[in-house]
Amino acid sequence: MTTSAELGLPALTVAPGGVATTTLTVRNDLDIVEAYTFEVVGDCAAWTTVEPARVSLFPGTSETVTVRLAPPRSTATRAGEFPLGIRVLPVERPDLVTVPETTVTVTPFHELRAALAPRRRRGWLRGRYRASVRNLGNAPTGVTFSPGQAGEELRFRVTPEKLRLEPGESAEVRVQARTRKLIWFGKPATWPFEVTVGPEERADGKDGKNGDRGTEGKPETAPEAAPAPDQKPVLEGEFLQLPIFPKWLLALLAALIALLLAWFALVRPAVRSSAKQAAEQAVAQQNATPTPPAGAPVGDASGAPSNGNTPGGQTKPGAGKPGTGPGSQGGPGAGPAVPGTGQQFSETIDVQTANGAAGTGSYPVPHGKVLDITDIVVANFQGDQGVVTITAGNKTITTIALETFRNQDYHWVTPIQVPEDQAVTANVTCEAPGTPASGKQAAACHELLNISGTLSDIRPGN
């Protein structure tokens, strides 16, 4: 006394995305009423169902159920032969379980998804593109790329020429489109092209879409819904060929040539004629000017002597006296600087001032000397806050807010003269000491004033 079960077909063939069915006949050889449940085992269990999933049989009776196979059209459903088992489990006598088996052949399908980037390129001679492809089929596939163009203006190169992709795998190739000749002048030319992506053709003339395994001699039920036929992706691209010399350059060259012709034909002769006339007039004026007799005194246009004295013996105002420039600030008896006695000079005035107080630093010019200042550099290296005033003699050079600078420099083409016995002074009013590079706030303000220039002897007054 036992339970018997038998599948209707010894082998099945099913396409992903389609449906195949077979039957399972169960017979109750027991002497009791028995219920049976069905469980699919094997690699096909995920997409195989038994309808109904439970039957009850009287002793000596049998019943046939339907086994339905519906593999999805995806990369997870691999092509090939797989065992299929149906476990028939009696509820009352589970020890009498039986498992009838069959073989299921899943046919391969090919599906490729491809893209071209960028779709449009610009260049003089060639454009480079990237073609990506992904195998969405359920079997390894060799992929080829076939670029094409309506005319013969473009030549193509694909690197690598062939790919082999496992299910779900993706890869990328480089596509180069090259024109046969350059465009030197004129408008840009647009060359559209296509790249066909498809499975690699086999040596027997087949493209591998139906797989390598035949189905002759294997029973198969007609699918309920046939999958869509495989298609080869076609990628559209475009190469915009630019001319070597743009159209506006031709207009510019024409304008330059016109200007050169105008220069040599019109402007240059007119310039030469004007220059020649001006030279002839200058020579004529020079020849017309009378030459003074030899030994005559040289004076101004009125015939006055050039020694600074009037005919009556009186001296003109300011004649024979030293200049009244800055060198004359030295008081009675002080004359201008003696040429050749100047020496390079540099002095630093160091002013340290307590918080909230005012301080002064100065450099006095020695007696018999005159100082010509050409450069002054003020250093506020602590970042103090307050005011600094710089004076030279009785003249104020500048007044600066300390918080507006760290280093400030001044330069003069015409030097500032400081006469003897006068001083260069820096007056500092400290409002808040700053923080030097050490990171610790200082207790007092600290400024440096560097003076550069020349120190010369002065000629004693007459």
XYZ file of C-alpha atoms in Angstrom:
462
model
C 0.000 0.000 0.000
C 1.562 3.247 -1.143
C 1.066 6.535 -3.028
C 1.941 6.848 -6.703
C 2.471 10.048 -8.733
C 3.551 10.559 -12.334
C 4.273 13.670 -14.433
C 2.638 13.852 -17.826
C 5.843 14.753 -19.765
C 9.371 13.433 -19.207
C 10.851 16.768 -20.402
C 9.673 20.353 -20.868
C 10.907 23.359 -22.826
C 9.867 26.880 -21.859
C 10.891 30.360 -22.986
C 11.414 33.191 -20.480
C 8.343 35.370 -20.488
C 6.189 32.473 -21.729
C 4.209 29.727 -20.006
C 4.409 25.937 -20.312
C 2.179 23.367 -18.587
C 2.176 19.664 -17.868
C 0.110 17.328 -15.702
C 0.725 15.403 -12.523
C -1.425 12.325 -11.794
C -1.703 11.197 -8.137
C -3.255 7.818 -7.142
C -4.304 6.787 -3.626
C -3.464 3.084 -3.135
C -4.154 3.240 0.601
C -7.235 1.911 2.382
C -8.051 5.289 3.886
C -9.120 8.648 2.564
C -5.914 10.649 2.101
C -5.190 14.307 1.398
C -2.121 15.309 -0.585
C -0.154 18.582 -0.740
C 2.336 19.516 -3.457
C 5.679 21.281 -3.142
C 7.948 22.200 -6.075
C 11.642 21.518 -5.521
C 14.670 22.373 -7.630
C 15.938 25.415 -9.560
C 12.532 25.974 -11.156
C 10.638 26.263 -7.868
C 10.583 30.092 -7.935
C 8.402 30.231 -11.045
C 6.528 26.885 -10.969
C 3.089 26.346 -9.384
C 0.755 23.366 -8.940
C -2.994 23.912 -9.311
C -4.702 22.975 -7.093
C -2.153 22.890 -4.319
C -4.084 20.211 -2.303
C -6.344 17.276 -3.207
C -8.207 14.592 -1.246
C -8.621 11.071 -2.647
C -10.679 8.069 -1.634
C -8.956 4.687 -1.563
C -8.215 3.375 -5.025
C -8.950 6.701 -6.815
C -6.683 9.156 -8.637
C -6.706 12.817 -9.730
C -4.721 14.911 -12.170
C -3.406 18.386 -11.285
C -1.789 21.034 -13.531
C 1.870 22.036 -13.223
C 2.393 25.562 -14.590
C 5.857 26.933 -15.470
C 6.165 30.712 -16.069
C 9.825 31.819 -15.956
C 10.198 35.640 -15.997
C 12.029 37.343 -18.846
C 15.021 38.604 -16.873
C 18.711 37.992 -16.382
C 17.927 35.958 -13.256
C 16.321 33.229 -15.378
C 19.413 31.572 -16.836
C 19.201 29.510 -20.007
C 19.915 25.760 -19.796
C 18.531 22.439 -18.508
C 17.322 22.239 -14.931
C 15.735 19.383 -12.909
C 12.141 19.818 -11.697
C 10.676 17.784 -8.861
C 7.177 17.774 -7.319
C 7.059 16.510 -3.766
C 3.718 14.752 -3.158
C 3.187 14.621 0.607
C 0.333 12.566 2.164
C -1.160 14.293 5.168
C -2.022 11.136 7.155
C 0.961 9.048 6.071
C 3.830 11.528 5.496
C 6.275 8.647 5.423
C 4.874 7.619 2.037
C 6.047 10.832 0.302
C 7.034 10.536 -3.343
C 8.875 12.952 -5.680
C 8.342 12.541 -9.438
C 10.964 14.383 -11.538
C 11.382 15.787 -15.028
C 13.827 18.002 -16.937
C 13.026 21.616 -17.891
C 14.915 23.354 -20.678
C 14.885 27.169 -20.491
C 15.547 28.651 -23.919
C 17.904 31.603 -24.215
C 16.815 35.091 -25.209
C 18.957 38.069 -26.135
C 18.226 41.634 -25.151
C 20.723 44.466 -25.283
C 20.381 47.995 -23.973
C 22.846 50.519 -25.395
C 23.511 54.258 -25.339
C 25.862 56.674 -27.135
C 27.432 59.625 -25.326
C 27.756 62.327 -26.281
C 25.292 62.208 -29.127
C 26.825 65.209 -30.911
C 30.482 66.172 -31.311
C 32.188 69.166 -32.919
C 35.637 69.159 -34.500
C 37.803 69.790 -37.534
C 38.548 66.196 -38.517
C 37.272 63.629 -35.988
C 34.873 63.109 -33.109
C 35.166 60.617 -30.268
C 32.176 58.957 -28.588
C 31.492 56.337 -25.890
C 29.031 53.515 -26.537
C 27.800 51.627 -23.475
C 25.922 48.304 -23.668
C 24.270 46.061 -21.082
C 23.260 42.417 -21.540
C 19.670 42.037 -20.342
C 19.373 38.497 -21.730
C 19.677 35.211 -19.859
C 22.721 33.791 -21.667
C 26.291 34.964 -22.368
C 26.318 37.036 -25.534
C 28.996 38.250 -27.912
C 28.269 41.857 -28.873
C 29.375 43.629 -32.038
C 29.119 47.290 -33.053
C 28.416 48.244 -36.670
C 28.735 51.992 -37.386
C 27.270 53.240 -40.624
C 26.544 56.409 -42.544
C 24.431 57.149 -45.608
C 27.357 58.549 -47.629
C 31.078 57.908 -47.621
C 32.145 61.060 -45.801
C 32.949 59.320 -42.501
C 35.189 56.445 -41.513
C 34.720 54.657 -38.196
C 36.841 52.788 -35.700
C 35.490 50.864 -32.700
C 37.767 49.848 -29.815
C 37.394 47.043 -28.860
C 35.520 45.672 -31.864
C 33.807 42.816 -29.944
C 32.618 42.202 -26.394
C 31.382 39.145 -24.538
C 28.948 39.883 -21.742
C 27.460 37.650 -19.092
C 23.791 38.141 -18.175
C 23.412 41.479 -16.398
C 26.962 42.587 -17.276
C 27.692 45.948 -18.913
C 30.703 47.367 -20.757
C 31.800 50.387 -22.769
C 33.612 50.842 -26.099
C 35.157 53.861 -27.831
C 33.793 54.932 -31.208
C 35.703 57.351 -33.446
C 34.166 59.052 -36.483
C 36.674 60.643 -38.880
C 36.024 62.678 -42.017
C 37.935 62.007 -45.203
C 38.918 65.635 -45.864
C 39.121 68.996 -44.115
C 36.887 71.998 -44.675
C 39.175 74.990 -45.072
C 36.591 77.729 -45.587
C 32.835 77.966 -45.525
C 30.036 76.731 -43.329
C 30.122 73.786 -40.858
C 28.939 70.414 -42.196
C 26.725 68.014 -40.237
C 27.248 64.248 -40.705
C 24.627 62.019 -39.007
C 25.457 58.327 -38.497
C 24.152 55.199 -36.744
C 25.762 52.477 -34.657
C 23.928 49.129 -34.658
C 24.521 46.987 -31.571
C 23.733 43.281 -31.884
C 24.741 39.746 -30.925
C 27.805 38.324 -32.608
C 26.960 36.066 -35.534
C 28.123 32.475 -35.333
C 30.157 30.672 -37.959
C 27.061 28.689 -39.095
C 25.283 31.913 -40.054
C 23.077 32.064 -36.954
C 23.197 34.949 -34.535
C 22.833 32.847 -31.427
C 19.339 34.029 -30.560
C 17.953 30.475 -30.420
C 20.763 29.141 -28.280
C 23.144 26.258 -28.894
C 20.847 23.479 -27.754
C 18.319 21.947 -30.141
C 14.842 20.975 -29.106
C 14.348 18.125 -31.511
C 12.816 15.075 -29.821
C 11.796 16.990 -26.718
C 8.097 17.408 -26.045
C 6.999 20.966 -25.576
C 3.692 22.668 -24.987
C 2.739 25.792 -26.865
C 3.416 28.970 -24.820
C 0.446 31.037 -23.827
C 2.223 34.385 -24.487
C 5.219 34.520 -26.775
C 7.920 37.066 -25.801
C 8.598 40.049 -27.997
C 11.123 39.356 -30.766
C 14.707 40.369 -30.054
C 15.717 43.676 -31.560
C 19.105 45.250 -32.215
C 19.542 48.686 -30.636
C 20.412 51.433 -33.113
C 22.334 54.401 -31.673
C 22.065 57.714 -33.490
C 25.011 60.118 -33.472
C 26.106 63.261 -35.236
C 29.455 64.835 -36.091
C 29.561 68.570 -36.769
C 32.642 69.321 -38.858
C 33.962 72.842 -38.414
C 35.917 74.767 -41.067
C 39.575 75.493 -40.355
C 39.120 79.196 -41.049
C 35.755 80.663 -40.009
C 33.759 82.877 -42.284
C 34.407 86.031 -40.276
C 38.162 85.546 -40.750
C 37.754 85.950 -44.498
C 35.972 89.259 -43.960
C 38.749 90.366 -41.589
C 41.470 89.457 -44.099
C 39.631 91.341 -46.815
C 39.379 94.410 -44.575
C 43.102 94.253 -43.720
C 44.058 93.971 -47.383
C 41.834 96.952 -48.168
C 43.523 98.984 -45.414
C 46.993 98.096 -46.691
C 46.072 99.092 -50.216
C 44.612 102.372 -48.947
C 47.777 103.026 -46.938
C 50.185 102.483 -49.808
C 47.975 104.156 -52.403
C 46.612 107.167 -50.498
C 47.850 107.748 -46.945
C 51.568 107.072 -47.384
C 52.055 109.470 -50.321
C 50.092 112.167 -48.455
C 52.247 111.725 -45.321
C 55.454 111.916 -47.327
C 54.260 115.071 -49.077
C 53.318 116.752 -45.763
C 56.638 115.825 -44.170
C 58.538 117.146 -47.157
C 56.675 120.465 -47.043
C 57.282 120.835 -43.300
C 61.013 120.190 -43.766
C 61.238 122.749 -46.570
C 59.448 125.379 -44.437
C 61.797 124.740 -41.493
C 64.865 125.161 -43.730
C 63.437 128.332 -45.198
C 62.795 129.846 -41.747
C 66.306 128.945 -40.592
C 67.846 130.613 -43.619
C 65.715 133.741 -43.054
C 66.839 134.194 -39.367
C 69.824 136.696 -39.143
C 72.984 135.448 -37.391
C 74.223 137.761 -34.540
C 77.702 139.280 -35.091
C 80.665 137.684 -33.368
C 81.418 139.032 -29.875
C 77.937 140.383 -29.313
C 76.586 139.739 -25.766
C 73.988 137.020 -25.444
C 70.787 138.318 -23.871
C 67.046 137.914 -23.982
C 64.826 139.109 -26.777
C 64.786 142.700 -25.383
C 68.588 142.971 -25.484
C 68.953 142.882 -21.689
C 72.124 141.312 -20.298
C 71.891 137.790 -18.901
C 73.780 138.391 -15.605
C 70.578 139.185 -13.723
C 71.344 142.959 -13.338
C 69.420 145.765 -14.944
C 71.219 148.414 -17.066
C 71.044 150.800 -14.114
C 73.090 148.533 -11.921
C 70.143 147.407 -9.871
C 69.725 143.721 -9.207
C 66.492 141.975 -10.203
C 64.454 140.524 -7.335
C 65.730 137.080 -6.440
C 68.804 137.346 -8.701
C 72.034 136.038 -7.160
C 70.237 134.643 -4.111
C 69.841 130.995 -3.116
C 66.616 129.250 -4.069
C 63.717 129.410 -1.684
C 63.044 125.659 -1.815
C 63.138 123.297 1.100
C 66.921 123.598 1.317
C 66.530 127.210 2.410
C 64.677 126.330 5.636
C 67.830 126.102 7.642
C 67.594 129.632 9.043
C 70.136 132.458 8.824
C 73.376 131.570 7.157
C 72.177 128.230 5.805
C 72.805 127.599 2.121
C 71.960 124.768 -0.259
C 73.530 121.332 -0.011
C 77.081 120.994 -1.257
C 77.100 118.721 -4.345
C 78.964 115.456 -3.940
C 78.705 115.339 -0.133
C 75.441 113.367 0.083
C 75.618 109.968 1.775
C 73.007 107.233 1.919
C 71.044 107.548 5.122
C 68.690 105.263 7.039
C 67.377 105.692 10.559
C 64.673 103.909 12.618
C 62.524 105.750 15.177
C 61.147 103.385 17.851
C 58.033 104.634 19.698
C 56.542 102.666 22.593
C 53.396 104.126 24.174
C 51.353 102.966 27.151
C 47.659 102.196 26.726
C 45.637 105.424 26.654
C 48.731 107.632 26.548
C 50.692 109.506 23.878
C 54.339 109.045 22.981
C 56.878 110.723 20.708
C 60.009 109.573 18.913
C 62.242 111.729 16.739
C 65.461 112.004 14.798
C 67.190 115.467 14.885
C 69.187 116.505 11.812
C 72.786 117.316 12.871
C 74.097 120.888 12.636
C 75.657 121.630 9.260
C 73.691 118.871 7.536
C 70.580 118.706 5.411
C 68.432 115.550 5.169
C 66.678 114.632 1.871
C 63.943 112.058 2.662
C 62.966 109.739 -0.212
C 61.298 106.832 1.623
C 59.369 106.332 4.854
C 58.075 102.964 6.120
C 55.716 102.825 9.126
C 55.389 99.433 10.871
C 52.420 98.614 13.124
C 53.455 94.993 13.618
C 51.234 94.452 16.703
C 48.024 95.703 15.055
C 47.638 98.510 17.619
C 44.727 100.941 17.561
C 45.253 104.679 17.721
C 46.750 107.506 15.626
C 50.281 108.230 14.392
C 51.339 111.663 13.040
C 54.629 112.077 11.130
C 56.236 115.534 10.835
C 59.411 116.769 9.130
C 60.596 119.994 10.705
C 57.563 122.211 11.043
C 55.625 120.379 8.298
C 53.167 117.522 8.865
C 53.716 114.706 6.350
C 50.733 112.481 7.246
C 48.361 111.343 9.990
C 47.218 107.687 9.930
C 44.842 105.555 12.006
C 46.879 102.589 13.304
C 44.071 100.035 12.875
C 44.036 100.624 9.089
C 47.468 99.083 8.369
C 50.249 96.809 9.540
C 52.945 98.184 7.187
C 52.625 101.458 5.286
C 55.299 102.905 2.989
C 55.732 106.287 1.249
C 58.099 107.189 -1.607
C 58.928 110.568 -3.183
C 60.575 111.399 -6.499
C 61.324 114.910 -5.242
C 62.847 114.444 -1.751
C 61.490 116.159 1.356
C 64.280 118.325 2.799
C 64.728 118.688 6.528
C 67.233 121.468 7.443
C 69.858 121.296 10.171
C 68.787 121.291 13.818
C 65.234 120.262 12.907
C 63.786 116.806 13.482
C 61.684 114.072 11.924
C 59.063 113.166 14.550
C 56.511 110.363 15.046
C 53.721 111.197 17.532
C 51.665 108.142 18.605
C 48.377 108.192 20.541
C 47.684 104.659 21.824
C 44.011 103.696 22.157
C 44.393 99.914 22.451
C 47.470 97.690 22.103
C 47.174 94.944 19.492
C 48.122 91.276 19.351
C 51.480 90.387 17.729
C 52.316 87.113 15.952
C 52.984 85.400 19.294
C 49.213 85.402 19.938
C 49.439 87.227 23.302
C 48.042 90.747 23.517
C 50.715 93.362 24.087
C 50.759 95.598 27.135
C 51.647 98.769 25.204
C 51.575 100.138 21.669
C 54.787 99.748 19.693
C 55.432 101.437 16.311
C 58.555 101.696 14.153
C 59.310 104.499 11.665
C 62.125 103.867 9.152
C 63.505 106.907 7.270
C 65.690 106.582 4.152
C 67.359 109.185 1.969
C 70.648 111.170 1.773
C 72.417 113.311 4.392
C 74.529 116.103 2.860
C 76.691 118.964 4.045
C 75.274 122.465 3.560
C 77.141 125.452 2.201
C 77.546 128.183 4.827
C 75.729 131.430 4.078
C 77.571 134.399 2.634
